mmCIF file of C-alpha atoms and ligand atoms in Angstrom:
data_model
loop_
_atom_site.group_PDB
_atom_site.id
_atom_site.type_symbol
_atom_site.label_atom_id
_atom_site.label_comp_id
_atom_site.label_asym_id
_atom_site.label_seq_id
_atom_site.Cartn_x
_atom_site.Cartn_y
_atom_site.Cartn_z
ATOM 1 C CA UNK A 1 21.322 -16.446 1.350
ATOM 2 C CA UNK A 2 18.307 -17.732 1.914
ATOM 3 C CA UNK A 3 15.475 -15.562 3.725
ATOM 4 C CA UNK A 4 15.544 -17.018 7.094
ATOM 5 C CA UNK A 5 19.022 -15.520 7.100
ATOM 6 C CA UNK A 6 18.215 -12.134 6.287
ATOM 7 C CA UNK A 7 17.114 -9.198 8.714
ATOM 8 C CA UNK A 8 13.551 -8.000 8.184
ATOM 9 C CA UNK A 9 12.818 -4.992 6.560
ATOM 10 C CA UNK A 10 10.181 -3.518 6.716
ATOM 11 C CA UNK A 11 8.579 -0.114 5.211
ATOM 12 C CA UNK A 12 6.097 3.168 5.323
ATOM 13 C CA UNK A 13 4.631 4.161 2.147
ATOM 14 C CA UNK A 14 2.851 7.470 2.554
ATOM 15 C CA UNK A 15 1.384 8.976 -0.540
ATOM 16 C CA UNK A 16 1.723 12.365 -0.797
ATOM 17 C CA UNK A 17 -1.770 14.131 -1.199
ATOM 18 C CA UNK A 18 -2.191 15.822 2.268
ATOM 19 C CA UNK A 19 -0.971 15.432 6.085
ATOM 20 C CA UNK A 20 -0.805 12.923 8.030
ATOM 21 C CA UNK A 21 -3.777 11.533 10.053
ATOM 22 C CA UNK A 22 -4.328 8.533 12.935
ATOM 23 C CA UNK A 23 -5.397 6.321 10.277
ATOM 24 C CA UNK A 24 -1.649 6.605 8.584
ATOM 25 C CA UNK A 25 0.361 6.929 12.233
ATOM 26 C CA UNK A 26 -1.373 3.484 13.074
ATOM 27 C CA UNK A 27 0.525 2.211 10.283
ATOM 28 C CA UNK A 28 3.421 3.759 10.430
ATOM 29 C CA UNK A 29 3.548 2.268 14.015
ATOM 30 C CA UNK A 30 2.678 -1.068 13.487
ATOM 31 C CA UNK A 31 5.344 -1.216 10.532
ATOM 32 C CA UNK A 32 7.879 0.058 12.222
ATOM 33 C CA UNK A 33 7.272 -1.997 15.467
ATOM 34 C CA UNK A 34 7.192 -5.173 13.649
ATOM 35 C CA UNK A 35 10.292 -5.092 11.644
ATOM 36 C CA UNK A 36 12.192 -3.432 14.557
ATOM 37 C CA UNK A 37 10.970 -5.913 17.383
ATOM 38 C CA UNK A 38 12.800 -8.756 15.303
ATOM 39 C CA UNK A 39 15.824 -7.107 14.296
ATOM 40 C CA UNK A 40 14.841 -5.688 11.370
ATOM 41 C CA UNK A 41 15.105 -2.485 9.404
ATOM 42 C CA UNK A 42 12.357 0.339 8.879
ATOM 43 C CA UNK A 43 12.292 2.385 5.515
ATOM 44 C CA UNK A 44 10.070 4.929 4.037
ATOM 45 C CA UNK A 45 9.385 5.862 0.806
ATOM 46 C CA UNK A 46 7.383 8.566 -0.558
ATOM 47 C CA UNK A 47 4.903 7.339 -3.259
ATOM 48 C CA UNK A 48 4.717 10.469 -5.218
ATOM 49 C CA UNK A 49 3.717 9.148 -8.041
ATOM 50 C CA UNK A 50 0.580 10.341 -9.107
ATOM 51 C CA UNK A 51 1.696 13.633 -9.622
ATOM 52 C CA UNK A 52 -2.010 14.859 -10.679
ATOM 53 C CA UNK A 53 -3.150 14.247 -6.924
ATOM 54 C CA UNK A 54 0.228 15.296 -5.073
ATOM 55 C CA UNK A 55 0.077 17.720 -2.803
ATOM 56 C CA UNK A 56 2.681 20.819 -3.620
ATOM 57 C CA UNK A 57 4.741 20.543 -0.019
ATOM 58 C CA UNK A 58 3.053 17.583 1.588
ATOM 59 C CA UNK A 59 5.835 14.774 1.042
ATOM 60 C CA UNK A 60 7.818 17.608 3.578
ATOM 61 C CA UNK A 61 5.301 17.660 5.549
ATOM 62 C CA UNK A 62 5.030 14.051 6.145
ATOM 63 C CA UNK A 63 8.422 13.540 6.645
ATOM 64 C CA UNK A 64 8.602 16.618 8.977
ATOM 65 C CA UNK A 65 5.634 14.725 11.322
ATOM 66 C CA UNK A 66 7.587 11.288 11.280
ATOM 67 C CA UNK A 67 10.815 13.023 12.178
ATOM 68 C CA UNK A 68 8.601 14.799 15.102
ATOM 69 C CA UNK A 69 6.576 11.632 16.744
ATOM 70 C CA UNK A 70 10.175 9.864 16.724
ATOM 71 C CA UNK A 71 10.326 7.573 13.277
ATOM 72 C CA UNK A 72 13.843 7.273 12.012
ATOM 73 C CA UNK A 73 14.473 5.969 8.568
ATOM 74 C CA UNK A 74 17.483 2.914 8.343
ATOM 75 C CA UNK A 75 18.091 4.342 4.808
ATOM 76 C CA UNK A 76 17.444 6.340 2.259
ATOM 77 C CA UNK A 77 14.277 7.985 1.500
ATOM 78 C CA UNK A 78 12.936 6.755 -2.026
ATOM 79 C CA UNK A 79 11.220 9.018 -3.907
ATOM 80 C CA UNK A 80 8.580 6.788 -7.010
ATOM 81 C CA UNK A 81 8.851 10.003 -8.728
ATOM 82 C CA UNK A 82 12.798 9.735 -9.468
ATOM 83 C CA UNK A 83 12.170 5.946 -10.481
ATOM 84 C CA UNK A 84 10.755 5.752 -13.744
ATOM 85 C CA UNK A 85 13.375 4.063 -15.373
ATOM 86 C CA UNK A 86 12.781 1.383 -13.163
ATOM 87 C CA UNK A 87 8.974 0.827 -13.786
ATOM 88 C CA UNK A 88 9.865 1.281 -17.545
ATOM 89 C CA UNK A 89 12.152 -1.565 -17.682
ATOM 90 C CA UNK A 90 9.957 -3.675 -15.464
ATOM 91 C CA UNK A 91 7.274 -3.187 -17.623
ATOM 92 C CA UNK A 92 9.918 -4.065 -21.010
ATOM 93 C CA UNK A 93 10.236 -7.462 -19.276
ATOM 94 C CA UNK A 94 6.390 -8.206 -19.162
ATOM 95 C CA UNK A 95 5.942 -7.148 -22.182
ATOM 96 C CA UNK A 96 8.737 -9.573 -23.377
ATOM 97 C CA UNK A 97 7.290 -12.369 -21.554
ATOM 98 C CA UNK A 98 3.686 -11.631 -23.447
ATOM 99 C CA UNK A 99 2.106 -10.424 -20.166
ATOM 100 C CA UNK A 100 0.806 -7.227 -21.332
ATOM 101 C CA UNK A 101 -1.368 -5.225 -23.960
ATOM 102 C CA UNK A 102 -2.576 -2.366 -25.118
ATOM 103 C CA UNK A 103 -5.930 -1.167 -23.824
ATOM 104 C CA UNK A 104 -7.799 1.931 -25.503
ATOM 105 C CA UNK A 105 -10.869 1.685 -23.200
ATOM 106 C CA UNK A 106 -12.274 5.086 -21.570
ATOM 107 C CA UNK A 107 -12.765 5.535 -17.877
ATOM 108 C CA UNK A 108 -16.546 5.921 -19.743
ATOM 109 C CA UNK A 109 -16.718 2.755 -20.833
ATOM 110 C CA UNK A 110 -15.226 1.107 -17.836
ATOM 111 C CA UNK A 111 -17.548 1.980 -15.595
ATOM 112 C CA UNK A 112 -20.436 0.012 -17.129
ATOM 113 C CA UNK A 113 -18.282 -3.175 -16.516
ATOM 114 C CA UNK A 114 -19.685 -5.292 -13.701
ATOM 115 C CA UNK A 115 -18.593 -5.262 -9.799
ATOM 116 C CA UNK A 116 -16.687 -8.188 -8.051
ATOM 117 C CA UNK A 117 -17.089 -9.043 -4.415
ATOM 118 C CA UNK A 118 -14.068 -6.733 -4.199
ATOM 119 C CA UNK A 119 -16.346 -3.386 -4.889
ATOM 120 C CA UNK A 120 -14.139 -3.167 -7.961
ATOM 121 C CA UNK A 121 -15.419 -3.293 -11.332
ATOM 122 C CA UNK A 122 -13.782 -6.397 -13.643
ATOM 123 C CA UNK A 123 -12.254 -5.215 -16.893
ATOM 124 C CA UNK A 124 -14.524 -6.978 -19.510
ATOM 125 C CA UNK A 125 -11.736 -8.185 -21.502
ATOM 126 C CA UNK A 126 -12.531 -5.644 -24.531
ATOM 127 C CA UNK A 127 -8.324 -5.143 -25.667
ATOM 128 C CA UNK A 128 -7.144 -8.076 -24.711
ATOM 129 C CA UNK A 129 -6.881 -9.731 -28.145
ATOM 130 C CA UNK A 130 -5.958 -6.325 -29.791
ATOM 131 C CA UNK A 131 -7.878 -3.164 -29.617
ATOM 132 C CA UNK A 132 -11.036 -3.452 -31.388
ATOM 133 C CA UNK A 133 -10.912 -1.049 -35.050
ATOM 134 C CA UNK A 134 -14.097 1.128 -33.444
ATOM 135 C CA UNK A 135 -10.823 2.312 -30.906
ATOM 136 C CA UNK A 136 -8.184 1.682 -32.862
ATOM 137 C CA UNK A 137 -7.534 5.543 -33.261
ATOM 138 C CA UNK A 138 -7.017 6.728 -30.141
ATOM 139 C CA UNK A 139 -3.876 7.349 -28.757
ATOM 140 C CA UNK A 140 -3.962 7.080 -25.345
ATOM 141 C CA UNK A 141 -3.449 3.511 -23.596
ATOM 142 C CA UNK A 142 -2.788 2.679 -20.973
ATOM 143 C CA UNK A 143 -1.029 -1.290 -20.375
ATOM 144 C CA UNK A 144 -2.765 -3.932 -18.454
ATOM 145 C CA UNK A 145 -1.112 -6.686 -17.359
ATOM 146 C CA UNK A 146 -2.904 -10.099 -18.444
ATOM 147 C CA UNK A 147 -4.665 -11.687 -15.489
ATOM 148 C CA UNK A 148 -4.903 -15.320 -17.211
ATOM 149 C CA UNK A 149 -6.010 -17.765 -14.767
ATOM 150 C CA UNK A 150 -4.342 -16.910 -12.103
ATOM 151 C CA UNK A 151 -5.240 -18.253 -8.450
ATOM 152 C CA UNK A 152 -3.638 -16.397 -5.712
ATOM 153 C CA UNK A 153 -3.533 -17.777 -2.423
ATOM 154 C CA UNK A 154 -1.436 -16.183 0.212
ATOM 155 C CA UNK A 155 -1.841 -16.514 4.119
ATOM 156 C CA UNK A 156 -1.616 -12.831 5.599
ATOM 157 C CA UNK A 157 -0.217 -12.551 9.268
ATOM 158 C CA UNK A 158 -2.906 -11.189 10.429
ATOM 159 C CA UNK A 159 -6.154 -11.210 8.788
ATOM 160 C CA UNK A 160 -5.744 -15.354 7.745
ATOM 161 C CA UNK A 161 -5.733 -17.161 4.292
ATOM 162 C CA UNK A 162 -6.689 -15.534 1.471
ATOM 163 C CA UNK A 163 -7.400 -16.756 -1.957
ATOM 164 C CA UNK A 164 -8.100 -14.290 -5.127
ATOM 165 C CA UNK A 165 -9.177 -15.639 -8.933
ATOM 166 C CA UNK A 166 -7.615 -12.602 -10.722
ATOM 167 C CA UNK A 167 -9.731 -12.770 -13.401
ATOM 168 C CA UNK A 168 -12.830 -13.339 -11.822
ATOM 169 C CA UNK A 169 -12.157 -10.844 -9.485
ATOM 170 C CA UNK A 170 -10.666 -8.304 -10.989
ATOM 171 C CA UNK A 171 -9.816 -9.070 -14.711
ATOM 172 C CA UNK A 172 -6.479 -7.985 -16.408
ATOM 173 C CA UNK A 173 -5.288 -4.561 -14.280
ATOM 174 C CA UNK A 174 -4.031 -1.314 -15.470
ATOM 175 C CA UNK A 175 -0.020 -1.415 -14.634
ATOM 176 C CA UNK A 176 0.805 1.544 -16.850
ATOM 177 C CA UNK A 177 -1.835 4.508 -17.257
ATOM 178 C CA UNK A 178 -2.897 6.267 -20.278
ATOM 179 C CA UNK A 179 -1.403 9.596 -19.283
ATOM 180 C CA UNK A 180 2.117 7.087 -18.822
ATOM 181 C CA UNK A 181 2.277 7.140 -15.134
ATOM 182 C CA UNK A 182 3.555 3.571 -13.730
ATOM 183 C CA UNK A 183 0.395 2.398 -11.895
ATOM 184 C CA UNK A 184 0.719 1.839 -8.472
ATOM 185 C CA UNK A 185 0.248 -2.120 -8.387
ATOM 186 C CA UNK A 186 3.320 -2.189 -10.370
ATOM 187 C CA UNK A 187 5.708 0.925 -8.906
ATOM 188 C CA UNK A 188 5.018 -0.990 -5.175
ATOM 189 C CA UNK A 189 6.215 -4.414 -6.743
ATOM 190 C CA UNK A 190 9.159 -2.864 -8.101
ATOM 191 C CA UNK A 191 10.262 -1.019 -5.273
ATOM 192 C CA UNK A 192 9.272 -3.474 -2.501
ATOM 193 C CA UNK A 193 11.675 -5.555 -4.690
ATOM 194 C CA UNK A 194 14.239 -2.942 -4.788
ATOM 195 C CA UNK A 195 14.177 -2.220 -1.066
ATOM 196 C CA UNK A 196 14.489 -5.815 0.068
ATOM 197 C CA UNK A 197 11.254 -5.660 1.319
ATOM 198 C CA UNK A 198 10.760 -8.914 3.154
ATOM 199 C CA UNK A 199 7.561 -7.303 5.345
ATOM 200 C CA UNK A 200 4.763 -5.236 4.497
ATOM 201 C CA UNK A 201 2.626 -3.698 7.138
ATOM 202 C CA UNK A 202 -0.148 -1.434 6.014
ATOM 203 C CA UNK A 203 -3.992 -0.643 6.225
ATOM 204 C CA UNK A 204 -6.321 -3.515 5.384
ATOM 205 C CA UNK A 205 -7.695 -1.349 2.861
ATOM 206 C CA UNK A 206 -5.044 -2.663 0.292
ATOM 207 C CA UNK A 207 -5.849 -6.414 1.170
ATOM 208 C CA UNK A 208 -7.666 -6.603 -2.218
ATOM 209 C CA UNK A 209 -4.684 -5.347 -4.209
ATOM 210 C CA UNK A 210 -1.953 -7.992 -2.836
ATOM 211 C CA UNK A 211 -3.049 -11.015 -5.270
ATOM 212 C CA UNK A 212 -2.570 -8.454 -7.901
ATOM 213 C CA UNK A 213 1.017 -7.582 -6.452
ATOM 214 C CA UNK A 214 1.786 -11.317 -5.669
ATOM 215 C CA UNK A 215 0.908 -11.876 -9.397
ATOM 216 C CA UNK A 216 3.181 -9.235 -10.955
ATOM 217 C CA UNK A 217 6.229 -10.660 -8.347
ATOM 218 C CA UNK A 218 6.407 -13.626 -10.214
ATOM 219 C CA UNK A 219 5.759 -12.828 -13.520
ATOM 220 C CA UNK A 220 8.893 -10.464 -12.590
ATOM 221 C CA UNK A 221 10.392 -13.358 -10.746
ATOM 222 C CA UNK A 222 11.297 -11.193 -7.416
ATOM 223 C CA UNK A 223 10.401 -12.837 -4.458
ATOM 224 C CA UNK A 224 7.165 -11.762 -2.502
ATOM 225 C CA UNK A 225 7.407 -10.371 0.810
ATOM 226 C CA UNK A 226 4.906 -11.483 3.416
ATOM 227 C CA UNK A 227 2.084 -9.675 4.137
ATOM 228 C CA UNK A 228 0.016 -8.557 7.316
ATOM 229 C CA UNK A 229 -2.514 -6.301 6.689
ATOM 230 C CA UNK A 230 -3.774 -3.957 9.778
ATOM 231 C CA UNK A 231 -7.429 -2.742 10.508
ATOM 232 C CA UNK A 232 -7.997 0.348 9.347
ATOM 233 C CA UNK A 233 -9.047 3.569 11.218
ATOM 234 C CA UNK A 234 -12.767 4.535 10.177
ATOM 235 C CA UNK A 235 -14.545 7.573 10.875
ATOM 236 C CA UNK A 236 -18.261 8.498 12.695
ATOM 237 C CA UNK A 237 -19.470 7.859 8.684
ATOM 238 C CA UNK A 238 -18.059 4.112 8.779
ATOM 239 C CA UNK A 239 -15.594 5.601 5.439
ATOM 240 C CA UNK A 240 -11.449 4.997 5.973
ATOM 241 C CA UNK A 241 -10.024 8.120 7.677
ATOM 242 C CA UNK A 242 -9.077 10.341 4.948
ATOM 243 C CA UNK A 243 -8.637 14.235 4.561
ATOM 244 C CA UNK A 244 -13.015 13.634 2.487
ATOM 245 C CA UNK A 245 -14.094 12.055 5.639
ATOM 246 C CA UNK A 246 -12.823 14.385 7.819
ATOM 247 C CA UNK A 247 -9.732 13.203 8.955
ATOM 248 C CA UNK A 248 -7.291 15.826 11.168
ATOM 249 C CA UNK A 249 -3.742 16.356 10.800
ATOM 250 C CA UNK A 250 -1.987 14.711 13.549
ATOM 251 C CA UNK A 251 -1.507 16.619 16.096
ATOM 252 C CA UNK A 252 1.999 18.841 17.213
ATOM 253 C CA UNK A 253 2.296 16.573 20.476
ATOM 254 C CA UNK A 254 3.284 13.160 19.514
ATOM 255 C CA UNK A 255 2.605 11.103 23.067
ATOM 256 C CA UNK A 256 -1.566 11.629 23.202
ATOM 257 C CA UNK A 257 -1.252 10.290 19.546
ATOM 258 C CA UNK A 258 1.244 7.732 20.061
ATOM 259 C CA UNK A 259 -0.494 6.790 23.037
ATOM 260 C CA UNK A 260 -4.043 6.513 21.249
ATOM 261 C CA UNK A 261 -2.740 4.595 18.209
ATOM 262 C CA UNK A 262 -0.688 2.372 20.189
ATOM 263 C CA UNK A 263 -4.339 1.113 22.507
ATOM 264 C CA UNK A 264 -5.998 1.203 18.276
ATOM 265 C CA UNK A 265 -3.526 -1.913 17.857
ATOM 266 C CA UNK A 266 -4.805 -3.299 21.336
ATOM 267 C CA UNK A 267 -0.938 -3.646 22.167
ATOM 268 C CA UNK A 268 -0.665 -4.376 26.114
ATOM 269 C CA UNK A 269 -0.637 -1.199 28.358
ATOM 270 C CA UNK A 270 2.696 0.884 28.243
ATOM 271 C CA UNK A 271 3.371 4.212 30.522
ATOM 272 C CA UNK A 272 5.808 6.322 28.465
ATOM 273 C CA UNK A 273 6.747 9.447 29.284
ATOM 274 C CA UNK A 274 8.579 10.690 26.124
ATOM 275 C CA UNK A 275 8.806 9.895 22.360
ATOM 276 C CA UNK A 276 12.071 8.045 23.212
ATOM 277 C CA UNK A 277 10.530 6.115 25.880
ATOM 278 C CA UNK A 278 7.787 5.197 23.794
ATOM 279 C CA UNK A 279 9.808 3.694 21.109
ATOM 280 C CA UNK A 280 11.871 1.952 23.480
ATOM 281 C CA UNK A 281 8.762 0.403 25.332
ATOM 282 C CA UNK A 282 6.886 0.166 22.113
ATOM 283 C CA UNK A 283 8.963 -2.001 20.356
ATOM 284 C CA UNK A 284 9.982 -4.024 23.458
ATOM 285 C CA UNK A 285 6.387 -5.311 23.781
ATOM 286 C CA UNK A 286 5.305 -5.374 20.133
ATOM 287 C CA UNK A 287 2.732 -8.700 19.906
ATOM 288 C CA UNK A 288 1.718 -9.226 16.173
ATOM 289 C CA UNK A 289 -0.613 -11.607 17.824
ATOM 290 C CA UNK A 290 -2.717 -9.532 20.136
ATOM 291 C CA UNK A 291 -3.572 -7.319 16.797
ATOM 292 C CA UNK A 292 -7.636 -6.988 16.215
ATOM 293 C CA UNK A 293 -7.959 -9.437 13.486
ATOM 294 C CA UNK A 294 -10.338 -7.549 11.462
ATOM 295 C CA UNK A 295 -10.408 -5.241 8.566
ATOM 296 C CA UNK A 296 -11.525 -1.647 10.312
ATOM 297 C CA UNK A 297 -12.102 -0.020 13.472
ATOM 298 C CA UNK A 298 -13.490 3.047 14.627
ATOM 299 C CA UNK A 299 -10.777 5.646 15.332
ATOM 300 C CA UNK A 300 -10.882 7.381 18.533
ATOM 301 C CA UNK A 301 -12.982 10.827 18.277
ATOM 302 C CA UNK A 302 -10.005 12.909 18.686
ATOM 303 C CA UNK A 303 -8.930 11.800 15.123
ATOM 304 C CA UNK A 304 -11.702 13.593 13.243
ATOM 305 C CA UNK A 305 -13.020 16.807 13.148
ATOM 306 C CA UNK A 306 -16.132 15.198 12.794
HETATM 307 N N1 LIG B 1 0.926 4.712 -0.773
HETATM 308 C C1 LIG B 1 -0.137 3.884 -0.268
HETATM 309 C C2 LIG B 1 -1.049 4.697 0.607
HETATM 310 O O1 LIG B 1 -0.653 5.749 1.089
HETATM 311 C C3 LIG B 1 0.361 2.713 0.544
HETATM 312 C C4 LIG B 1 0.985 1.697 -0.307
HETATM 313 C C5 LIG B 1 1.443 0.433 0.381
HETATM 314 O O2 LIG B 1 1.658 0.428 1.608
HETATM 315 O O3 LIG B 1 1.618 -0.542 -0.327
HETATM 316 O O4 LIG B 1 -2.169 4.292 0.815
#
């Protein structure tokens, strides 16, 4: 089958670490809109990986807020934290096919390597032909996969062409941390893959990470998705909408919010009076096209406690 046959699908990736905000229900709209306007499915999956940063109750939470503003699931709710096996043999094939190595570097050392365009610093290379004998006793390393000279050029819905030199830009990346943890460049390759992801909608704040992804799909030969990247909600500091920058939860009423994330997306007018009605009405006039082509916009003032 090829993939003009298939239904979308599309999917919401929260991570764990605290409640939800705006900045989160504007993409949780916009991906659910978009694969549901054309037929498509809408899944969710928890990305409780990085159990360090996970916040004890807050995958419930989440769910418990999506359930409330009117997001239903077509499926199963995946959980990254009951799919190591999978990352593990995903990361068996690279390292069959010579993609990856062992890197002893410190977070230390790291941070004196120089900054791309990106904001992100470019690993210097320093394991890449073995780790060097001043390192060779340390034990924990983490895997990077090897960025060789890898172009990526992908065209994203909305924010246009894009074009990434992996190793200029960002230099062979982490896809298996010291402490063991699956990184999350690789966990969201494998389970994109797994879910039949054929859509990703999320922040533009993760625009810089899809060569990396795009990359890892076809060294794992799984097909890649496409891609459209929505602005993301910033704060009265001009810093993404987090829980730091003094983001609120959303709030118990799900219409004001709805209603305020829905004009965010500059979507064309709609009068709902319920959740239901909003769905309905949302996803009836759903224009990918009228989206603010940009990577962040302020979020309304109601958003932040700010
Ligand atoms: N879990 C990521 C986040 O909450 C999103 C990952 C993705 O959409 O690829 O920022």
């Amino acid at each position: 089958m090829t993939r003009a046959d298939e239904p979308p699908v599309g999917r919401f990736a929260p991570s764990p670490t605290g409640a939800l905000h705006f900045g989160s229900l504007v993409a949780a709209i916009a991906s659910c809109c978009d694969a549901r306007a054309s037929g498509g499915r809408w899944l969710v999956r928890i990305e409780d990986l990085d159990e360090p940063r996970a916040v004890p109750g807050a995958d419930a939470g989440i769910l418990a807020t999506l359930e409330r503003y009117g997001f239903r699931a077509d499926g199963p709710i995946l959980r990254q934290s009951a799919r190591r096996a999978h990352y593990d043999a995903a990361l068996a094939v690279l390292a069959a096919r010579g993609r990856l190595f062992e890197c002893a570097c410190t977070r230390r050392e790291l941070d004196e390597a120089p900054i791309a365009p990106t904001g992100e610093r470019v690993y210097p290379g320093t394991c890449r032909n073995g780790v060097p004998p001043d390192r060779a006793a340390r034990a924990q390393r983490s895997l990077r996969m090897r960025a060789d000279d890898a172009v990526i050029a992908f065209r994203d819905r909305l924010q246009g062409a894009q074009r990434q030199d992996l190793a200029r830009e960002v230099g062979d990346f982490v896809v298996r941390r010291a402490d063991g943890i699956a990184a999350y460049q690789l966990a969201v390759v494998v389970d994109d893959a797994a879910q039949h992801v054929t859509s990703v909608v999320r922040g533009a704040d993760l625009l810089a990470s899809t060569p990396r992804q795009i990359h890892l799909q076809q060294a794992l030969g799984v097909a890649s998705p496409d891609y459209l990247h929505v602005p993301v909600a910033i704060g009265a500091s001009g810093e993404k909408l987090s829980k730091q920058t003094g983001a609120r939860a959303l709030p118990d009423d799900p219409l004001p919010a709805l209603a305020d994330a829905w004009r965010f997306l500059d979507q064309a007018p709609i009068a709902p009076r319920t959740v239901g009605e909003f769905w309905a009405q949302a996803i009836a006039a759903w224009s990918p096209e009228r989206l603010p082509p940009v990577g962040m916009l302020p979020a309304p003032r109601s958003a932040t406690r700010l």
